[in-house]
CSV table of C-alpha atoms in Angstrom, one decimal:
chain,number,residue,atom,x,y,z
O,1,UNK,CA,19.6,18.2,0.8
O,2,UNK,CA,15.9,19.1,1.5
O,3,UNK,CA,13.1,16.7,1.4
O,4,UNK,CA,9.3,17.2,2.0
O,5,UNK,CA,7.3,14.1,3.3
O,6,UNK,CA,3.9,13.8,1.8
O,7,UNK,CA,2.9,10.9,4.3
O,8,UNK,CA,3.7,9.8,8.1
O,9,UNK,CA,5.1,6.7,7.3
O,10,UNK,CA,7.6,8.4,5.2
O,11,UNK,CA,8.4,11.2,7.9
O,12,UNK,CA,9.0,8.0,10.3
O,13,UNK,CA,11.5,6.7,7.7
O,14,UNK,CA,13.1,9.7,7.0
O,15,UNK,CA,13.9,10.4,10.8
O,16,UNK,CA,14.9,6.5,12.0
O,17,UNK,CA,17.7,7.3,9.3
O,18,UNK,CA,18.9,9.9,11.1
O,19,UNK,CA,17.6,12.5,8.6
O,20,UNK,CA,15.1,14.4,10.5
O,21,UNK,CA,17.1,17.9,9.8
O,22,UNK,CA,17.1,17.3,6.1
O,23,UNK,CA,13.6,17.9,6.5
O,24,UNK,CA,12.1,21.4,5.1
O,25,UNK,CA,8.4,20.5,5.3
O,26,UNK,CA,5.5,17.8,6.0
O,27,UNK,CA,2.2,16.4,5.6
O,28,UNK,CA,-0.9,17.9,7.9
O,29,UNK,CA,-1.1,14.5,9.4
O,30,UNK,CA,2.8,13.6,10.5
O,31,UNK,CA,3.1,13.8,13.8
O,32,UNK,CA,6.5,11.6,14.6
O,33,UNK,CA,9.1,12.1,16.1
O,34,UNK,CA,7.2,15.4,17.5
O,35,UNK,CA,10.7,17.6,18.1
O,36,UNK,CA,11.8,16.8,15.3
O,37,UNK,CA,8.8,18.1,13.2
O,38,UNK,CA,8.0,21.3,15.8
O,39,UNK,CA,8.2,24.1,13.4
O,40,UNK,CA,8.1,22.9,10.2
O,41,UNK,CA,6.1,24.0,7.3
O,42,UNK,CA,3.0,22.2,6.6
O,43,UNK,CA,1.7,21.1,3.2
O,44,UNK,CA,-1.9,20.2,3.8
O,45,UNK,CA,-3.5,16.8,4.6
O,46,UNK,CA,-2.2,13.8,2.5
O,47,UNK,CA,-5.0,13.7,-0.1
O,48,UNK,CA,-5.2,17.7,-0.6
O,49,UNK,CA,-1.1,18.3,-0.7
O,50,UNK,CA,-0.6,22.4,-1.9
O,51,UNK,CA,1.8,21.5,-4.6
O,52,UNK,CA,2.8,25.6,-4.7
O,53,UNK,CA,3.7,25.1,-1.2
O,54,UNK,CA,5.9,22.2,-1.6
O,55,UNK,CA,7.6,23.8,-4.8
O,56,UNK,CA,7.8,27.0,-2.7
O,57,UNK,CA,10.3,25.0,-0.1
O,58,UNK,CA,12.6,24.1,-3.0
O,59,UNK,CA,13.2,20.5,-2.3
O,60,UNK,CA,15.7,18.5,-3.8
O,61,UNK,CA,13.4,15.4,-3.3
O,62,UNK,CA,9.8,14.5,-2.5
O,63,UNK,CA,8.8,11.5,-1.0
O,64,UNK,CA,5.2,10.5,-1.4
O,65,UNK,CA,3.4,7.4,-0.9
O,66,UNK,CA,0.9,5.4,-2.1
O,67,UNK,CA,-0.2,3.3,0.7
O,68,UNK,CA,-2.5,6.5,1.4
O,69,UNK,CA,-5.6,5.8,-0.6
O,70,UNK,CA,-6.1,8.6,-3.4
O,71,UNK,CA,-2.4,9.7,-3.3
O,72,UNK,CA,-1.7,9.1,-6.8
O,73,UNK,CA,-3.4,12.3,-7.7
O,74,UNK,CA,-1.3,13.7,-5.4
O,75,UNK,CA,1.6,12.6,-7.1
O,76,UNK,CA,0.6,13.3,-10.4
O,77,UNK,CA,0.3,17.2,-9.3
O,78,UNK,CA,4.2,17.0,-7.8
O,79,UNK,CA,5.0,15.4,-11.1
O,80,UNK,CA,3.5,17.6,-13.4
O,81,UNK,CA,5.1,20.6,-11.4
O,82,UNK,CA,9.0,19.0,-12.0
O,83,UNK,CA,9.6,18.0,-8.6
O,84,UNK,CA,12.1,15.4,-8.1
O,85,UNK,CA,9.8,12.4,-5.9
O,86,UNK,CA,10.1,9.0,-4.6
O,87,UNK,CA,6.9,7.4,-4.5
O,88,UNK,CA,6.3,4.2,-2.2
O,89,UNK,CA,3.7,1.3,-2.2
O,90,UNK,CA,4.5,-1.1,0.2
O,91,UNK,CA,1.8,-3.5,0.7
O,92,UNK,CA,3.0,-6.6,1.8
O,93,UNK,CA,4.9,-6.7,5.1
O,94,UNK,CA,8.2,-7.7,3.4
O,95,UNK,CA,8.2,-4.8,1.2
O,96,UNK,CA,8.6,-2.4,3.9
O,97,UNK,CA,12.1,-3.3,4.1
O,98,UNK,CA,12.9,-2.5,0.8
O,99,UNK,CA,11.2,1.1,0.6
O,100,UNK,CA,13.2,1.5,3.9
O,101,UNK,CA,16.2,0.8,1.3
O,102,UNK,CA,14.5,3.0,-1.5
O,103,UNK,CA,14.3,6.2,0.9
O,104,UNK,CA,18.3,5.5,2.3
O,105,UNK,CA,19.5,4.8,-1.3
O,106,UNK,CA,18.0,8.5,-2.7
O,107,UNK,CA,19.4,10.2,1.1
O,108,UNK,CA,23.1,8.1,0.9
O,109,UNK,CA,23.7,10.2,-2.8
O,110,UNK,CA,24.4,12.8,-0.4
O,111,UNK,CA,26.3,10.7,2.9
O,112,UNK,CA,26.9,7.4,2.8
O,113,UNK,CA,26.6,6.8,6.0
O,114,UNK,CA,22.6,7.4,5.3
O,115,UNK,CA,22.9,4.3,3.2
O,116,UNK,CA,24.6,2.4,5.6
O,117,UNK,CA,22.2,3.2,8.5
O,118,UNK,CA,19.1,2.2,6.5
O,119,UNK,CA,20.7,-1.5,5.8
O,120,UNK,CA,21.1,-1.9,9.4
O,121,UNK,CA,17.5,-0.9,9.4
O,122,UNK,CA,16.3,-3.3,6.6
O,123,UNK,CA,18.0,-6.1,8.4
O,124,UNK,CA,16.1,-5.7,11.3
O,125,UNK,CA,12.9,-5.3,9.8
O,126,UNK,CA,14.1,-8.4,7.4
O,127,UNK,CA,14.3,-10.1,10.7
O,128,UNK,CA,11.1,-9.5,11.8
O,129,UNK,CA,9.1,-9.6,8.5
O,130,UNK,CA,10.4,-13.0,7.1
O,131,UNK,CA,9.4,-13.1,3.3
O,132,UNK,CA,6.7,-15.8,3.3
O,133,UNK,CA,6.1,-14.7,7.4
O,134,UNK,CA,6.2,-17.5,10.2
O,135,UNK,CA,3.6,-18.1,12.7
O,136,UNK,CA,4.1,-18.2,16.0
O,137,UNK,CA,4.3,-22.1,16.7
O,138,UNK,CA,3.3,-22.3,20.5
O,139,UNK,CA,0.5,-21.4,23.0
O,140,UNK,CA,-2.7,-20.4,21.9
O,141,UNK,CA,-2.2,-19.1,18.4
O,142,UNK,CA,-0.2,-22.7,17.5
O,143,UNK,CA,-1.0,-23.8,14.0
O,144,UNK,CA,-4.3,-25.5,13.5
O,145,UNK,CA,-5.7,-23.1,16.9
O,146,UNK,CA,-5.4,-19.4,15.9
O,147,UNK,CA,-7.6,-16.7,16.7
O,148,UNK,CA,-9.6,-14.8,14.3
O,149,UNK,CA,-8.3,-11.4,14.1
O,150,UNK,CA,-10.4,-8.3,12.8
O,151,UNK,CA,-8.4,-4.9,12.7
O,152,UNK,CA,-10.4,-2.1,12.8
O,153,UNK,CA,-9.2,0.9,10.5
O,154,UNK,CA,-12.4,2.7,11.6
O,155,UNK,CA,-15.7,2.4,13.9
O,156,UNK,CA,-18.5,2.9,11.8
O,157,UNK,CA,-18.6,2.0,8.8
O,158,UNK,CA,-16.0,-0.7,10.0
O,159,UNK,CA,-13.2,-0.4,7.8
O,160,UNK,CA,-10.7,-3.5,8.0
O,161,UNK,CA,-7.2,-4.9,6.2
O,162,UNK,CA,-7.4,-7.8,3.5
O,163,UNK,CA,-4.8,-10.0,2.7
O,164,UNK,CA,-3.2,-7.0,0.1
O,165,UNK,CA,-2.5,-5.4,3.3
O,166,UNK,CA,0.7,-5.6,5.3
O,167,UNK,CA,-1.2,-6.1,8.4
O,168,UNK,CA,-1.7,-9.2,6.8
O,169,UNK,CA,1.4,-10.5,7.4
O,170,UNK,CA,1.6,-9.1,10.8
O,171,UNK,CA,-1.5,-11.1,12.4
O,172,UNK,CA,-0.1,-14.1,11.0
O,173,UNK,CA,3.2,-13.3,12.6
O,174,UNK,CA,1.5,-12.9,15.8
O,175,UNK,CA,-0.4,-16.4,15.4
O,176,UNK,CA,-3.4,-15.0,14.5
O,177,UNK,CA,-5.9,-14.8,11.3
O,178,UNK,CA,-7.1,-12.7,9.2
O,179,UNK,CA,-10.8,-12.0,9.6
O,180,UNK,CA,-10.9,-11.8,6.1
O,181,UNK,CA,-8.2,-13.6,4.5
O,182,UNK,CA,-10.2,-14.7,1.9
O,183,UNK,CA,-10.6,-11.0,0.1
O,184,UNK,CA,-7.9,-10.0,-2.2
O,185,UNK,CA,-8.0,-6.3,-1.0
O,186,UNK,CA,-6.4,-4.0,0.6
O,187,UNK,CA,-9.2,-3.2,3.2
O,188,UNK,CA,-13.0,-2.7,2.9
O,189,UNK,CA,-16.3,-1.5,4.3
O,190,UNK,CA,-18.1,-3.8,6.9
O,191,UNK,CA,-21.7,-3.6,8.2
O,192,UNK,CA,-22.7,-4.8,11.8
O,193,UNK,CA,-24.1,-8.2,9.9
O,194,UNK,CA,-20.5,-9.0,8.5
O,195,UNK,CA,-18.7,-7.8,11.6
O,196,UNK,CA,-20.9,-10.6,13.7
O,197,UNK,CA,-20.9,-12.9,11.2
O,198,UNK,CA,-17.0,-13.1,10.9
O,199,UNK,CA,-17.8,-13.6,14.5
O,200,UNK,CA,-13.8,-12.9,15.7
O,201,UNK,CA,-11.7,-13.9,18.7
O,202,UNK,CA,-9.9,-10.8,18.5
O,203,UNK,CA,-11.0,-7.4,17.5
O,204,UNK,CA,-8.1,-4.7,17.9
O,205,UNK,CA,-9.3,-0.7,17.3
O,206,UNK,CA,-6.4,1.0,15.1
O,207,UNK,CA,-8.4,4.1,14.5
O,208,UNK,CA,-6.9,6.2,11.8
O,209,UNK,CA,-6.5,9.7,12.6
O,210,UNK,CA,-7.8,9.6,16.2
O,211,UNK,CA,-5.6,9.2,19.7
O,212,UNK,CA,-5.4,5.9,21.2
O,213,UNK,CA,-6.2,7.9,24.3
O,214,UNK,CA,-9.8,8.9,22.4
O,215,UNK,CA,-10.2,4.8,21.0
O,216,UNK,CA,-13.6,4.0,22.5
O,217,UNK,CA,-14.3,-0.1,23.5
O,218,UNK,CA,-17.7,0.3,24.6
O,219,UNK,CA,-18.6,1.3,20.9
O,220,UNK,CA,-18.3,-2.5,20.2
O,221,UNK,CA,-18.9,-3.7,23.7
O,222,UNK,CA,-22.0,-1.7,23.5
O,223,UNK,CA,-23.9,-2.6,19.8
O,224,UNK,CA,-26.6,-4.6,20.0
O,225,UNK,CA,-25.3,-7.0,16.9
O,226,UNK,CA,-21.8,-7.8,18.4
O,227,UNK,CA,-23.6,-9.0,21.5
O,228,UNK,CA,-22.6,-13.0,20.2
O,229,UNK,CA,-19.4,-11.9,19.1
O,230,UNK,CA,-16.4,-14.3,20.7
O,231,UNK,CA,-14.1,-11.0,21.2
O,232,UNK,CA,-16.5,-9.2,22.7
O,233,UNK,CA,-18.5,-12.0,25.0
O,234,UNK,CA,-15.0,-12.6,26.1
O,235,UNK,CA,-13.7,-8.7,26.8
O,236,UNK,CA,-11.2,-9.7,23.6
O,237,UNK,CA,-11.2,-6.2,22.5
O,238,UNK,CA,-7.7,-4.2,22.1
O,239,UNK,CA,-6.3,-1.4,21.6
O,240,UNK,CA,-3.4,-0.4,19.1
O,241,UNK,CA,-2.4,3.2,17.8
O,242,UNK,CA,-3.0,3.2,14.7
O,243,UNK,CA,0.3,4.9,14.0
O,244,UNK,CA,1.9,1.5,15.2
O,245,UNK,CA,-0.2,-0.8,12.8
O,246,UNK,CA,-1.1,1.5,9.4
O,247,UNK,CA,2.5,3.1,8.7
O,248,UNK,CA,4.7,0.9,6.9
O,249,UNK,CA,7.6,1.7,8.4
O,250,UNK,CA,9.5,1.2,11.6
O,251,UNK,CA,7.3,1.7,14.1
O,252,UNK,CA,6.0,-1.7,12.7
O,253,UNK,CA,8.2,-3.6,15.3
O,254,UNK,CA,6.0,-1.8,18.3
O,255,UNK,CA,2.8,-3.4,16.2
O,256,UNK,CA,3.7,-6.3,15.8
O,257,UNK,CA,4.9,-6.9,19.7
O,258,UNK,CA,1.8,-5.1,20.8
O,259,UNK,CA,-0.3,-7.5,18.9
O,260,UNK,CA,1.6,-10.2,19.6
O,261,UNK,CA,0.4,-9.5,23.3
O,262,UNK,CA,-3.6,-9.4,22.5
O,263,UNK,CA,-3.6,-12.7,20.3
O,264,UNK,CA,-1.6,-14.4,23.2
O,265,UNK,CA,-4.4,-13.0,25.6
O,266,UNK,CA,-7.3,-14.2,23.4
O,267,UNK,CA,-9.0,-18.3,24.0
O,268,UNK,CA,-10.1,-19.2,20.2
O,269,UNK,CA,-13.3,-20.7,19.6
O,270,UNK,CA,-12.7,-24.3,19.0
């Protein structure tokens, strides 16, 4: 069988099934597991896929997402070529389980063993993404006395996760909420006024597309209009790869532990 993976968090699936080598070409951006992608053809970035080069690797399936904001032109191009696709939307966090299930079920026509690898898979991700979620119910993020999370997609303009967003269910997993719960979205724009005005407990930089090693604190710690901030009058600022928090797929678990780790170290306004 050969697959092309238009998006990480597909790539990621793809490989935690044990699939890696059934893969004939990727996305610009995939970047995990790294030895397992060395070598392989590249398609272009997510929202500019070269749909001649993905028909030119003859797959048998492509898997495309549409978590990736634009993609369904994307997927309208493989579709109007004849590939065969799986497309994904996960949003919530309890849907990642079953796109898990999707990608196994499509890879298991060919080795059942595929499909039985990705229920052990789902049932650990089940496990830790509880349909409904569960707060953590002790210390500092106990009901009644969580921290204010923001999640920070990007730096300026701020870009951060609504409730439509799986990270959703991940801060309140961690004992944490939302910095803005209230907005049916899947993420939006922020100025400086609404960043200080949300007036978090705990800010955590997920940068997309950048290193964790290249994240940059001192961006926040160092604006002027973050100055009353609780996060940052209180050196609450974290750090997160982003390839831990905005792929819905396994590496999920390391996000959720990581951030887990800054809520517990956060003191909420009371």
């Amino acid at each position: 069988m050969r697959i092309v993976s238009l998006a990480c968090s597909n790539t990621e699936i793809v490989a935690a099934l044990g699939c890696a080598h059934l893969l004939v070409g990727v996305d610009d951006h995939s970047d995990y597991p790294r030895a397992a992608l060395a070598g392989l053809p590249r398609v272009g970035p997510d929202l500019e896929i070269d749909v001649e080069a993905v028909a030119a690797l003859r797959p048998d399936l492509v898997l495309a997402s549409l978590t990736v904001p634009g993609h369904e032109t994307v997927v309208e191009g493989i579709e109007a070529a004849g590939l065969p696709i799986l497309t994904l939307a996960p949003e919530r966090l309890d849907e990642v389980a079953p796109s898990v299930m999707a990608v196994g079920h499509a890879l298991g026509a060919h080795d059942p063993s595929v499909e039985a690898r990705a229920e052990a898979l789902a049932r650990r991700l089940d496990a830790a993404f509880p349909r409904g979620g569960r707060r953590d119910a002790s210390g500092p993020s106990a009901p009644g006395n969580r921290p204010s999370v923001l999640v920070q997609w990007w730096p300026k303009p701020v870009i951060a996760p609504g409730v439509r967003s799986w990270v959703q269910g991940m801060i309140d997993l961690a004992g944490g909420r939302n910095a803005l719960e209230g907005e049916d979205r899947l993420s939006r724009p922020l100025d400086d006024e609404e960043v200080a005005a949300l007036a978090p407990d705990v800010i955590v930089m997920s940068w997309c597309g950048v290193e964790p090693a290249r994240y940059r604190p001192e961006v926040i710690y160092r604006n002027p209009a973050f100055r009353s901030i609780p996060a940052v009058r209180r050196g609450q600022v974290h750090r997160i790869p982003e390839a831990w928090m905005g792929r819905p797929g396994p590496r999920l678990l390391d996000g959720l532990a990581a951030l887990r780790r800054a809520i517990g170290a956060a003191t909420p306004v009371c």
